[in-house]
mmCIF file of C-alpha atoms in Angstrom:
data_model
loop_
_atom_site.group_PDB
_atom_site.id
_atom_site.type_symbol
_atom_site.label_atom_id
_atom_site.label_comp_id
_atom_site.label_asym_id
_atom_site.label_seq_id
_atom_site.Cartn_x
_atom_site.Cartn_y
_atom_site.Cartn_z
ATOM 1 C CA MET G 14 46.501 -13.042 -112.268
ATOM 2 C CA SER G 15 46.245 -10.604 -109.336
ATOM 3 C CA TRP G 16 44.724 -10.905 -105.922
ATOM 4 C CA THR G 17 42.959 -8.033 -104.121
ATOM 5 C CA PRO G 18 42.659 -8.343 -100.344
ATOM 6 C CA LEU G 19 39.199 -8.174 -98.903
ATOM 7 C CA GLY G 20 38.068 -5.305 -96.692
ATOM 8 C CA SER G 21 38.454 -1.524 -96.836
ATOM 9 C CA PRO G 22 41.915 -0.046 -97.512
ATOM 10 C CA GLN G 23 43.948 0.838 -94.468
ATOM 11 C CA PRO G 24 44.441 4.586 -93.763
ATOM 12 C CA PRO G 25 48.007 5.895 -94.008
ATOM 13 C CA PRO G 26 49.883 5.809 -90.698
ATOM 14 C CA VAL G 27 49.676 8.962 -88.618
ATOM 15 C CA PRO G 28 53.142 10.452 -88.096
ATOM 16 C CA PRO G 29 54.205 10.855 -84.478
ATOM 17 C CA PRO G 30 54.169 14.285 -82.807
ATOM 18 C CA MET G 31 57.209 16.369 -83.674
ATOM 19 C CA PRO G 32 59.131 18.050 -80.822
ATOM 20 C CA VAL G 33 60.641 21.475 -81.413
ATOM 21 C CA GLY G 34 64.361 21.833 -80.723
ATOM 22 C CA PHE G 35 66.931 24.580 -80.319
ATOM 23 C CA SER G 36 70.529 24.277 -81.499
ATOM 24 C CA GLY G 37 72.002 27.662 -80.523
ATOM 25 C CA LYS G 38 74.841 27.930 -78.017
ATOM 26 C CA ARG G 39 74.436 30.032 -74.908
ATOM 27 C CA GLN G 40 77.945 31.492 -75.073
ATOM 28 C CA GLU G 41 77.356 32.640 -78.631
ATOM 29 C CA PHE G 42 74.194 34.467 -77.586
ATOM 30 C CA PHE G 43 75.951 36.011 -74.574
ATOM 31 C CA ARG G 44 78.730 37.394 -76.782
ATOM 32 C CA LEU G 45 76.097 38.758 -79.149
ATOM 33 C CA VAL G 46 74.173 40.693 -76.489
ATOM 34 C CA ALA G 47 77.304 41.785 -74.580
ATOM 35 C CA ARG G 48 78.824 43.268 -77.718
ATOM 36 C CA GLY G 49 75.464 44.834 -78.561
ATOM 37 C CA ALA G 50 75.221 46.429 -75.107
ATOM 38 C CA GLY G 51 78.608 48.061 -75.589
ATOM 39 C CA LEU G 52 77.623 49.382 -79.007
ATOM 40 C CA GLU G 53 74.344 50.668 -77.574
ATOM 41 C CA LEU G 54 76.387 52.736 -75.129
ATOM 42 C CA VAL G 55 78.619 54.133 -77.889
ATOM 43 C CA THR G 56 75.674 54.946 -80.188
ATOM 44 C CA VAL G 57 73.441 56.340 -77.408
ATOM 45 C CA GLY G 58 70.942 53.513 -77.844
ATOM 46 C CA PHE G 59 70.503 53.588 -81.626
ATOM 47 C CA TYR G 60 72.313 50.283 -82.093
ATOM 48 C CA ARG G 61 69.344 48.493 -80.485
ATOM 49 C CA PHE G 62 67.694 48.158 -83.911
ATOM 50 C CA TRP G 63 70.665 46.178 -85.205
ATOM 51 C CA LEU G 64 70.901 44.220 -81.950
ATOM 52 C CA THR G 65 67.193 43.324 -82.077
ATOM 53 C CA THR G 66 67.613 42.105 -85.657
ATOM 54 C CA ASP G 67 70.680 40.016 -84.768
ATOM 55 C CA ILE G 68 68.911 38.471 -81.766
ATOM 56 C CA ARG G 69 65.887 37.507 -83.848
ATOM 57 C CA ARG G 70 68.048 35.997 -86.558
ATOM 58 C CA HIS G 71 69.943 33.975 -83.939
ATOM 59 C CA LEU G 72 66.800 32.639 -82.253
ATOM 60 C CA TRP G 73 64.873 32.010 -85.463
ATOM 61 C CA SER G 74 67.748 30.252 -87.268
ATOM 62 C CA ASN G 75 68.459 27.919 -84.340
ATOM 63 C CA THR G 76 64.856 26.825 -83.855
ATOM 64 C CA GLN G 77 64.388 23.394 -85.418
ATOM 65 C CA ILE G 78 60.911 22.369 -86.610
ATOM 66 C CA ASP G 79 60.850 18.997 -88.386
ATOM 67 C CA GLY G 80 64.537 19.412 -89.200
ATOM 68 C CA ASP G 81 64.193 22.909 -90.722
ATOM 69 C CA ALA G 82 64.684 26.316 -89.133
ATOM 70 C CA PRO G 83 62.694 29.475 -89.934
ATOM 71 C CA GLU G 84 64.477 32.498 -91.331
ATOM 72 C CA TYR G 85 64.098 36.083 -90.120
ATOM 73 C CA THR G 86 64.416 38.459 -93.082
ATOM 74 C CA GLY G 87 63.843 41.776 -91.309
ATOM 75 C CA ARG G 88 66.474 44.516 -91.518
ATOM 76 C CA ALA G 89 67.670 46.965 -88.875
ATOM 77 C CA LYS G 90 67.263 49.933 -91.239
ATOM 78 C CA GLU G 91 63.550 49.140 -91.498
ATOM 79 C CA LEU G 92 63.200 49.289 -87.714
ATOM 80 C CA LEU G 93 65.175 52.527 -87.508
ATOM 81 C CA ILE G 94 63.144 54.240 -90.229
ATOM 82 C CA GLY G 95 59.889 53.020 -88.690
ATOM 83 C CA PHE G 96 60.956 54.363 -85.301
ATOM 84 C CA LEU G 97 61.907 57.786 -86.692
ATOM 85 C CA VAL G 98 58.634 58.092 -88.614
ATOM 86 C CA ALA G 99 56.716 57.074 -85.470
ATOM 87 C CA LEU G 100 58.528 59.749 -83.449
ATOM 88 C CA ALA G 101 57.725 62.352 -86.089
ATOM 89 C CA ILE G 102 54.035 61.536 -85.536
ATOM 90 C CA LEU G 103 53.983 60.973 -81.767
ATOM 91 C CA VAL G 104 56.188 63.845 -80.569
ATOM 92 C CA PRO G 105 54.040 66.672 -82.045
ATOM 93 C CA ILE G 106 50.924 65.040 -80.584
ATOM 94 C CA TYR G 107 52.499 64.851 -77.150
ATOM 95 C CA LEU G 108 53.891 68.397 -77.279
ATOM 96 C CA GLY G 109 50.605 69.825 -78.519
ATOM 97 C CA TYR G 110 48.678 68.107 -75.764
ATOM 98 C CA SER G 111 51.229 69.298 -73.176
ATOM 99 C CA LEU G 112 50.645 72.897 -74.266
ATOM 100 C CA LEU G 113 46.911 72.410 -73.839
ATOM 101 C CA VAL G 114 47.531 71.032 -70.342
ATOM 102 C CA ILE G 115 49.578 74.111 -69.451
ATOM 103 C CA GLU G 116 46.768 76.368 -70.686
ATOM 104 C CA ALA G 117 44.248 74.380 -68.637
ATOM 105 C CA GLU G 118 46.459 73.960 -65.575
ATOM 106 C CA HIS G 119 43.584 74.105 -63.105
ATOM 107 C CA VAL G 120 42.114 70.875 -64.505
ATOM 108 C CA LYS G 121 45.376 69.164 -65.479
ATOM 109 C CA THR G 122 44.685 66.166 -63.254
ATOM 110 C CA PHE G 123 41.648 65.179 -65.313
ATOM 111 C CA PHE G 124 42.912 66.745 -68.520
ATOM 112 C CA SER G 125 45.642 64.116 -68.800
ATOM 113 C CA LEU G 126 43.191 61.202 -68.878
ATOM 114 C CA PRO G 127 42.351 61.569 -72.600
ATOM 115 C CA LEU G 128 46.069 61.541 -73.414
ATOM 116 C CA VAL G 129 46.570 58.340 -71.407
ATOM 117 C CA ALA G 130 43.573 56.748 -73.144
ATOM 118 C CA PHE G 131 44.849 57.824 -76.553
ATOM 119 C CA PHE G 132 48.323 56.405 -76.000
ATOM 120 C CA TYR G 133 46.886 53.155 -74.642
ATOM 121 C CA LEU G 134 44.713 52.810 -77.759
ATOM 122 C CA PHE G 135 47.641 53.727 -79.966
ATOM 123 C CA GLY G 136 49.864 51.265 -78.097
ATOM 124 C CA GLN G 137 47.477 48.394 -78.823
ATOM 125 C CA PHE G 138 47.436 49.395 -82.489
ATOM 126 C CA ALA G 139 51.250 49.352 -82.450
ATOM 127 C CA ILE G 140 51.332 45.884 -80.866
ATOM 128 C CA TYR G 141 49.154 44.483 -83.647
ATOM 129 C CA ARG G 142 51.136 46.130 -86.444
ATOM 130 C CA ALA G 143 54.460 45.070 -84.901
ATOM 131 C CA ARG G 144 53.276 41.452 -84.843
ATOM 132 C CA ARG G 145 52.234 41.815 -88.463
ATOM 133 C CA TYR G 146 55.711 43.062 -89.369
ATOM 134 C CA ARG G 147 57.468 40.194 -87.581
ATOM 135 C CA LEU G 148 55.235 37.570 -89.203
ATOM 136 C CA THR G 149 55.879 38.876 -92.719
ATOM 137 C CA ARG G 150 59.607 38.744 -92.019
ATOM 138 C CA THR G 151 59.444 35.061 -90.970
ATOM 139 C CA VAL G 152 59.976 32.406 -93.654
ATOM 140 C CA TRP G 153 59.908 28.625 -93.165
ATOM 141 C CA ARG G 154 60.689 26.197 -95.968
ATOM 142 C CA GLY G 155 60.525 29.027 -98.475
ATOM 143 C CA VAL G 156 56.986 30.090 -97.522
ATOM 144 C CA ARG G 157 56.276 33.362 -95.727
ATOM 145 C CA PHE G 158 53.971 33.931 -92.791
ATOM 146 C CA TRP G 159 51.702 36.945 -93.156
ATOM 147 C CA MET G 160 48.844 38.740 -91.498
ATOM 148 C CA SER G 161 45.726 40.666 -92.455
ATOM 149 C CA GLY G 162 43.122 42.414 -90.305
ATOM 150 C CA SER G 163 42.847 45.929 -88.912
ATOM 151 C CA GLY G 164 45.116 47.260 -86.208
ATOM 152 C CA TRP G 165 42.469 49.821 -85.185
ATOM 153 C CA ILE G 166 39.772 47.189 -84.740
ATOM 154 C CA TYR G 167 42.177 45.183 -82.608
ATOM 155 C CA ALA G 168 43.045 48.302 -80.590
ATOM 156 C CA LEU G 169 39.367 49.014 -79.953
ATOM 157 C CA LYS G 170 38.742 45.414 -78.850
ATOM 158 C CA ALA G 171 41.809 45.475 -76.591
ATOM 159 C CA SER G 172 40.744 48.783 -75.013
ATOM 160 C CA LEU G 173 37.193 47.647 -74.283
ATOM 161 C CA TRP G 174 38.414 44.344 -72.868
ATOM 162 C CA GLY G 175 41.035 46.223 -70.839
ATOM 163 C CA LEU G 176 38.309 48.371 -69.290
ATOM 164 C CA LEU G 177 36.383 45.229 -68.368
ATOM 165 C CA VAL G 178 39.516 43.739 -66.780
ATOM 166 C CA VAL G 179 39.898 46.836 -64.600
ATOM 167 C CA ILE G 180 36.235 46.762 -63.570
ATOM 168 C CA THR G 181 36.423 43.060 -62.635
ATOM 169 C CA LEU G 182 39.763 43.474 -60.804
ATOM 170 C CA GLY G 183 41.543 41.179 -63.264
ATOM 171 C CA LEU G 184 39.055 38.315 -63.366
ATOM 172 C CA ALA G 185 38.183 39.007 -67.018
ATOM 173 C CA LEU G 186 41.828 38.751 -68.104
ATOM 174 C CA PRO G 187 41.622 35.120 -69.400
ATOM 175 C CA TRP G 188 38.631 35.954 -71.593
ATOM 176 C CA ARG G 189 40.369 39.097 -72.845
ATOM 177 C CA GLU G 190 43.450 37.114 -73.845
ATOM 178 C CA ALA G 191 41.329 34.482 -75.596
ATOM 179 C CA ALA G 192 39.268 37.037 -77.544
ATOM 180 C CA LEU G 193 42.304 39.036 -78.692
ATOM 181 C CA GLU G 194 44.262 35.921 -79.637
ATOM 182 C CA ARG G 195 41.347 34.620 -81.678
ATOM 183 C CA TYR G 196 41.296 37.867 -83.643
ATOM 184 C CA LYS G 197 45.057 37.790 -84.241
ATOM 185 C CA MET G 198 45.205 34.133 -85.239
ATOM 186 C CA ARG G 199 42.118 34.422 -87.445
ATOM 187 C CA HIS G 200 44.079 36.912 -89.530
ATOM 188 C CA SER G 201 47.410 35.037 -89.440
ATOM 189 C CA TYR G 202 48.524 32.816 -92.322
ATOM 190 C CA TYR G 203 51.320 30.506 -93.350
ATOM 191 C CA GLY G 204 51.113 30.783 -97.118
ATOM 192 C CA ASP G 205 47.499 29.853 -97.874
ATOM 193 C CA LEU G 206 47.168 27.980 -94.563
ATOM 194 C CA ARG G 207 44.941 30.023 -92.271
ATOM 195 C CA GLY G 208 45.508 30.218 -88.556
ATOM 196 C CA SER G 209 42.999 29.873 -85.732
ATOM 197 C CA PHE G 210 42.996 29.816 -81.961
ATOM 198 C CA GLU G 211 41.125 27.150 -80.013
ATOM 199 C CA GLY G 212 42.030 28.252 -76.501
ATOM 200 C CA ARG G 213 39.130 29.311 -74.277
ATOM 201 C CA GLY G 214 39.126 31.878 -71.515
ATOM 202 C CA TRP G 215 37.459 29.429 -69.142
ATOM 203 C CA ASP G 216 40.279 26.908 -69.614
ATOM 204 C CA PHE G 217 42.850 29.605 -68.864
ATOM 205 C CA PHE G 218 40.904 30.670 -65.783
ATOM 206 C CA LYS G 219 40.610 27.093 -64.467
ATOM 207 C CA GLN G 220 44.366 26.589 -64.714
ATOM 208 C CA GLY G 221 45.308 29.805 -62.900
ATOM 209 C CA TRP G 222 42.355 30.898 -60.759
ATOM 210 C CA TRP G 223 44.346 30.336 -57.587
ATOM 211 C CA LEU G 224 46.920 32.894 -58.738
ATOM 212 C CA TRP G 225 44.273 35.626 -58.625
ATOM 213 C CA LEU G 226 43.662 34.744 -54.970
ATOM 214 C CA LEU G 227 47.382 34.891 -54.161
ATOM 215 C CA THR G 228 48.043 38.199 -55.955
ATOM 216 C CA PRO G 229 47.085 40.399 -52.936
ATOM 217 C CA PHE G 230 49.612 38.468 -50.822
ATOM 218 C CA ALA G 231 52.259 39.062 -53.482
ATOM 219 C CA LEU G 232 51.515 42.805 -53.407
ATOM 220 C CA TYR G 233 51.813 42.817 -49.616
ATOM 221 C CA MET G 234 54.823 40.468 -49.361
ATOM 222 C CA THR G 235 56.927 40.926 -52.488
ATOM 223 C CA ILE G 236 58.956 37.790 -51.765
ATOM 224 C CA PHE G 237 56.072 35.780 -53.260
ATOM 225 C CA ALA G 238 55.766 37.925 -56.406
ATOM 226 C CA PRO G 239 58.386 36.049 -58.507
ATOM 227 C CA PHE G 240 56.771 32.694 -57.736
ATOM 228 C CA ILE G 241 53.276 33.885 -58.641
ATOM 229 C CA TYR G 242 54.315 35.778 -61.769
ATOM 230 C CA ALA G 243 56.485 32.929 -63.045
ATOM 231 C CA ALA G 244 53.683 30.414 -62.491
ATOM 232 C CA PHE G 245 51.247 32.720 -64.293
ATOM 233 C CA LYS G 246 53.557 33.095 -67.306
ATOM 234 C CA ALA G 247 54.114 29.326 -67.494
ATOM 235 C CA ILE G 248 50.346 28.691 -67.434
ATOM 236 C CA GLU G 249 49.821 31.402 -70.035
ATOM 237 C CA TRP G 250 52.500 29.972 -72.345
ATOM 238 C CA ARG G 251 51.083 26.456 -72.077
ATOM 239 C CA TRP G 252 47.502 27.614 -72.673
ATOM 240 C CA TRP G 253 48.471 29.875 -75.591
ATOM 241 C CA LEU G 254 50.659 27.359 -77.415
ATOM 242 C CA SER G 255 48.139 24.547 -77.020
ATOM 243 C CA GLY G 256 45.474 26.678 -78.694
ATOM 244 C CA ILE G 257 47.393 27.591 -81.877
ATOM 245 C CA ARG G 258 46.318 26.029 -85.178
ATOM 246 C CA PHE G 259 47.421 26.500 -88.776
ATOM 247 C CA GLY G 260 45.015 24.487 -90.872
ATOM 248 C CA GLY G 261 45.487 20.882 -89.712
ATOM 249 C CA VAL G 262 48.707 21.671 -87.832
ATOM 250 C CA ARG G 263 48.322 22.126 -84.094
ATOM 251 C CA LEU G 264 50.701 22.872 -81.250
ATOM 252 C CA GLU G 265 50.805 21.440 -77.772
ATOM 253 C CA SER G 266 52.778 22.557 -74.738
ATOM 254 C CA THR G 267 53.785 20.432 -71.762
ATOM 255 C CA MET G 268 55.322 23.263 -69.741
ATOM 256 C CA ARG G 269 55.146 22.794 -65.973
ATOM 257 C CA ARG G 270 53.996 25.616 -63.693
ATOM 258 C CA SER G 271 57.390 25.789 -62.030
ATOM 259 C CA ALA G 272 59.386 25.818 -65.275
ATOM 260 C CA LEU G 273 60.123 29.569 -65.259
ATOM 261 C CA ILE G 274 60.552 30.298 -61.552
ATOM 262 C CA GLY G 275 64.306 29.748 -61.628
ATOM 263 C CA LEU G 276 64.775 32.197 -64.496
ATOM 264 C CA TYR G 277 63.094 35.057 -62.662
ATOM 265 C CA TRP G 278 65.009 34.380 -59.463
ATOM 266 C CA LYS G 279 68.280 34.360 -61.382
ATOM 267 C CA VAL G 280 67.455 37.787 -62.770
ATOM 268 C CA ILE G 281 66.604 39.023 -59.266
ATOM 269 C CA GLY G 282 69.857 37.591 -57.922
ATOM 270 C CA TRP G 283 71.908 39.280 -60.637
ATOM 271 C CA ALA G 284 70.056 42.562 -60.014
ATOM 272 C CA MET G 285 70.937 42.429 -56.318
ATOM 273 C CA LEU G 286 74.562 41.573 -57.075
ATOM 274 C CA LEU G 287 74.974 44.277 -59.700
ATOM 275 C CA GLY G 288 73.166 46.777 -57.470
ATOM 276 C CA THR G 289 75.586 45.997 -54.626
ATOM 277 C CA VAL G 290 78.541 46.483 -56.961
ATOM 278 C CA TYR G 291 77.115 49.810 -58.125
ATOM 279 C CA LEU G 292 76.648 51.005 -54.533
ATOM 280 C CA ALA G 293 80.244 50.025 -53.695
ATOM 281 C CA TYR G 294 81.361 51.898 -56.809
ATOM 282 C CA LEU G 295 79.488 55.025 -55.640
ATOM 283 C CA VAL G 296 81.140 54.835 -52.213
ATOM 284 C CA LEU G 297 84.601 54.561 -53.780
ATOM 285 C CA CYS G 298 83.848 57.474 -56.128
ATOM 286 C CA THR G 299 82.673 59.570 -53.183
ATOM 287 C CA PHE G 300 85.877 58.907 -51.240
ATOM 288 C CA LEU G 301 87.940 59.656 -54.342
ATOM 289 C CA VAL G 302 86.223 62.979 -55.095
ATOM 290 C CA ALA G 303 86.316 64.023 -51.423
ATOM 291 C CA SER G 304 90.055 63.313 -51.242
ATOM 292 C CA MET G 305 90.599 65.330 -54.415
ATOM 293 C CA ASP G 306 88.828 68.292 -52.769
ATOM 294 C CA GLY G 307 90.988 67.884 -49.677
ATOM 295 C CA SER G 308 88.007 67.515 -47.325
ATOM 296 C CA SER G 309 86.771 64.745 -45.087
ATOM 297 C CA ILE G 310 83.694 62.686 -45.819
ATOM 298 C CA GLU G 311 81.742 64.380 -43.011
ATOM 299 C CA THR G 312 82.551 67.834 -44.349
ATOM 300 C CA PHE G 313 81.857 66.733 -47.901
ATOM 301 C CA PHE G 314 78.314 65.684 -46.994
ATOM 302 C CA LYS G 315 77.578 68.427 -44.449
ATOM 303 C CA THR G 316 78.341 71.188 -46.931
ATOM 304 C CA GLU G 317 76.308 69.324 -49.575
ATOM 305 C CA ALA G 318 79.260 69.635 -51.926
ATOM 306 C CA PHE G 319 78.481 66.141 -53.231
ATOM 307 C CA ALA G 320 75.275 67.459 -54.861
ATOM 308 C CA LYS G 321 77.237 70.063 -56.834
ATOM 309 C CA SER G 322 80.324 67.986 -57.618
ATOM 310 C CA ILE G 323 80.574 67.597 -61.397
ATOM 311 C CA PRO G 324 83.197 64.777 -61.185
ATOM 312 C CA LEU G 325 81.012 62.785 -58.779
ATOM 313 C CA ILE G 326 77.899 63.266 -60.899
ATOM 314 C CA THR G 327 79.823 62.206 -64.005
ATOM 315 C CA LEU G 328 81.261 59.106 -62.351
ATOM 316 C CA ALA G 329 77.865 58.180 -60.921
ATOM 317 C CA GLY G 330 76.272 58.586 -64.351
ATOM 318 C CA VAL G 331 78.873 56.366 -66.017
ATOM 319 C CA GLY G 332 78.400 53.718 -63.352
ATOM 320 C CA TYR G 333 74.618 53.871 -63.728
ATOM 321 C CA LEU G 334 74.873 53.362 -67.489
ATOM 322 C CA ALA G 335 77.147 50.371 -66.905
ATOM 323 C CA PHE G 336 74.615 48.965 -64.412
ATOM 324 C CA VAL G 337 71.705 49.398 -66.863
ATOM 325 C CA LEU G 338 73.634 47.791 -69.729
ATOM 326 C CA ALA G 339 74.688 44.873 -67.536
ATOM 327 C CA MET G 340 71.062 44.340 -66.489
ATOM 328 C CA ASN G 341 70.020 44.424 -70.146
ATOM 329 C CA VAL G 342 72.494 41.631 -70.868
ATOM 330 C CA VAL G 343 71.205 39.598 -67.914
ATOM 331 C CA MET G 344 67.564 40.015 -68.924
ATOM 332 C CA ARG G 345 68.252 39.166 -72.564
ATOM 333 C CA VAL G 346 70.121 36.017 -71.604
ATOM 334 C CA TYR G 347 67.633 34.725 -69.028
ATOM 335 C CA LEU G 348 64.265 36.207 -70.044
ATOM 336 C CA MET G 349 64.796 36.081 -73.783
ATOM 337 C CA ARG G 350 67.190 33.298 -74.797
ATOM 338 C CA ASP G 351 66.720 30.888 -71.878
ATOM 339 C CA LEU G 352 62.955 31.479 -71.769
ATOM 340 C CA TRP G 353 62.806 30.868 -75.530
ATOM 341 C CA VAL G 354 64.639 27.564 -75.084
ATOM 342 C CA ARG G 355 62.376 26.390 -72.250
ATOM 343 C CA VAL G 356 59.246 27.252 -74.197
ATOM 344 C CA LEU G 357 60.520 25.397 -77.265
ATOM 345 C CA SER G 358 61.588 22.359 -75.250
ATOM 346 C CA SER G 359 58.010 21.952 -74.031
ATOM 347 C CA THR G 360 56.403 22.445 -77.467
ATOM 348 C CA ILE G 361 55.164 19.580 -79.655
ATOM 349 C CA VAL G 362 53.847 19.921 -83.214
ATOM 350 C CA HIS G 363 51.067 17.595 -84.352
ATOM 351 C CA ASN G 364 50.229 16.777 -87.978
ATOM 352 C CA ILE G 365 53.174 18.717 -89.416
ATOM 353 C CA GLN G 366 52.613 17.093 -92.823
ATOM 354 C CA ALA G 367 49.537 19.328 -93.260
ATOM 355 C CA ALA G 368 51.959 22.190 -93.924
ATOM 356 C CA ALA G 369 53.841 20.311 -96.643
ATOM 357 C CA ASN G 370 51.873 21.566 -99.663
ATOM 358 C CA VAL G 371 51.063 25.225 -99.144
ATOM 359 C CA THR G 372 51.033 28.041 -101.661
ATOM 360 C CA ALA G 373 52.994 31.212 -100.953
ATOM 361 C CA ARG G 374 50.814 34.276 -100.399
ATOM 362 C CA GLY G 375 50.824 37.589 -98.593
ATOM 363 C CA GLU G 376 52.768 40.827 -98.910
ATOM 364 C CA LEU G 377 55.451 42.419 -96.769
ATOM 365 C CA ALA G 378 54.274 44.868 -94.109
ATOM 366 C CA ASN G 379 56.229 48.034 -93.367
ATOM 367 C CA ALA G 380 58.031 48.589 -90.080
ATOM 368 C CA LEU G 381 55.972 51.602 -89.004
ATOM 369 C CA GLY G 382 53.990 49.519 -86.531
ATOM 370 C CA GLU G 383 57.183 48.229 -84.960
ATOM 371 C CA GLY G 384 58.417 51.825 -84.782
ATOM 372 C CA PHE G 385 55.262 52.901 -82.956
ATOM 373 C CA ALA G 386 55.643 49.972 -80.552
ATOM 374 C CA ASP G 387 59.270 50.884 -79.873
ATOM 375 C CA GLY G 388 58.449 54.551 -79.400
ATOM 376 C CA LEU G 389 55.669 53.717 -76.933
ATOM 377 C CA ASP G 390 57.799 51.036 -75.219
ATOM 378 C CA VAL G 391 55.191 48.327 -75.857
ATOM 379 C CA ALA G 392 57.140 46.289 -78.404
ATOM 380 C CA GLY G 393 56.859 42.548 -78.088
ATOM 381 C CA PHE G 394 59.607 40.292 -79.368
#
């Protein structure tokens, strides 16, 4: 005999929200970017493709989602080839347009506007294709992310929205971000799980409307700029993450408005310190070169010999490269690794079990879009 309890069956328990963690060590990342900066100097910047790949692999592999980390499968050679192909396309366009500007020198002020518009449109296309490349090189639990859609349609939408943002003095920015993100997420997939974006421009505006009022003060008194920009980025991160969906999986962010202020001030502090060191280095080089010429500092500057001194120019150039590389290390540590960690620490995943039974789909995208983005200096991470 068996007994069946009365009443409807109870639904399965809902699993609790899943926080996202990061297991990477800061010292390990610092050694990675410091070594990469040195190799960038030796290779005249071409090592950045290998450094970018190593950084992505480090961040991806140390990001823990429900106990598993995603894998970045991109290769540096793909980025290098994409960049070279992009240059082969962009350089002739730029040179040809420059020749036309020289021929039409009397209207060059207005003649350059079509070139600026073209490169802006092309830059938006590159941003979309670069995102597509990065998604197809991201694998989690054996299933690849991928992306469809048209980069040119996205570029046209971004350009029209950008024009509206300019006309409205920035007030249309939240609605622009929402519209573009909806297009990107609508064409983003995890296997056969389709993405979507639920964030609204009005919600973004309500959270940060007061920043638009404070922006003129930041432009007039730059001391307030880091506070305003950091608060804006924190609001943007929270709004963006909380709107992401993949099927039944949704993200939520609890990031505070003040979460990123310290990072930006640390970068500013390091910039001031490294700038002071560079200025002291220039003074020492000037004294050294002047003593080698057997002249006093006053004579050295009065005769303008410093402007023609090859040793001084060489030493100043070496010091400037060292300053730039040091700043690159600082920015990668604070505004890439540390920002990544703070964003992840505030991120919660709901209904992760909805991604348990997905079917692998999608094809690999080439790295040409990433090459265009790198060549136009609009590459996202």
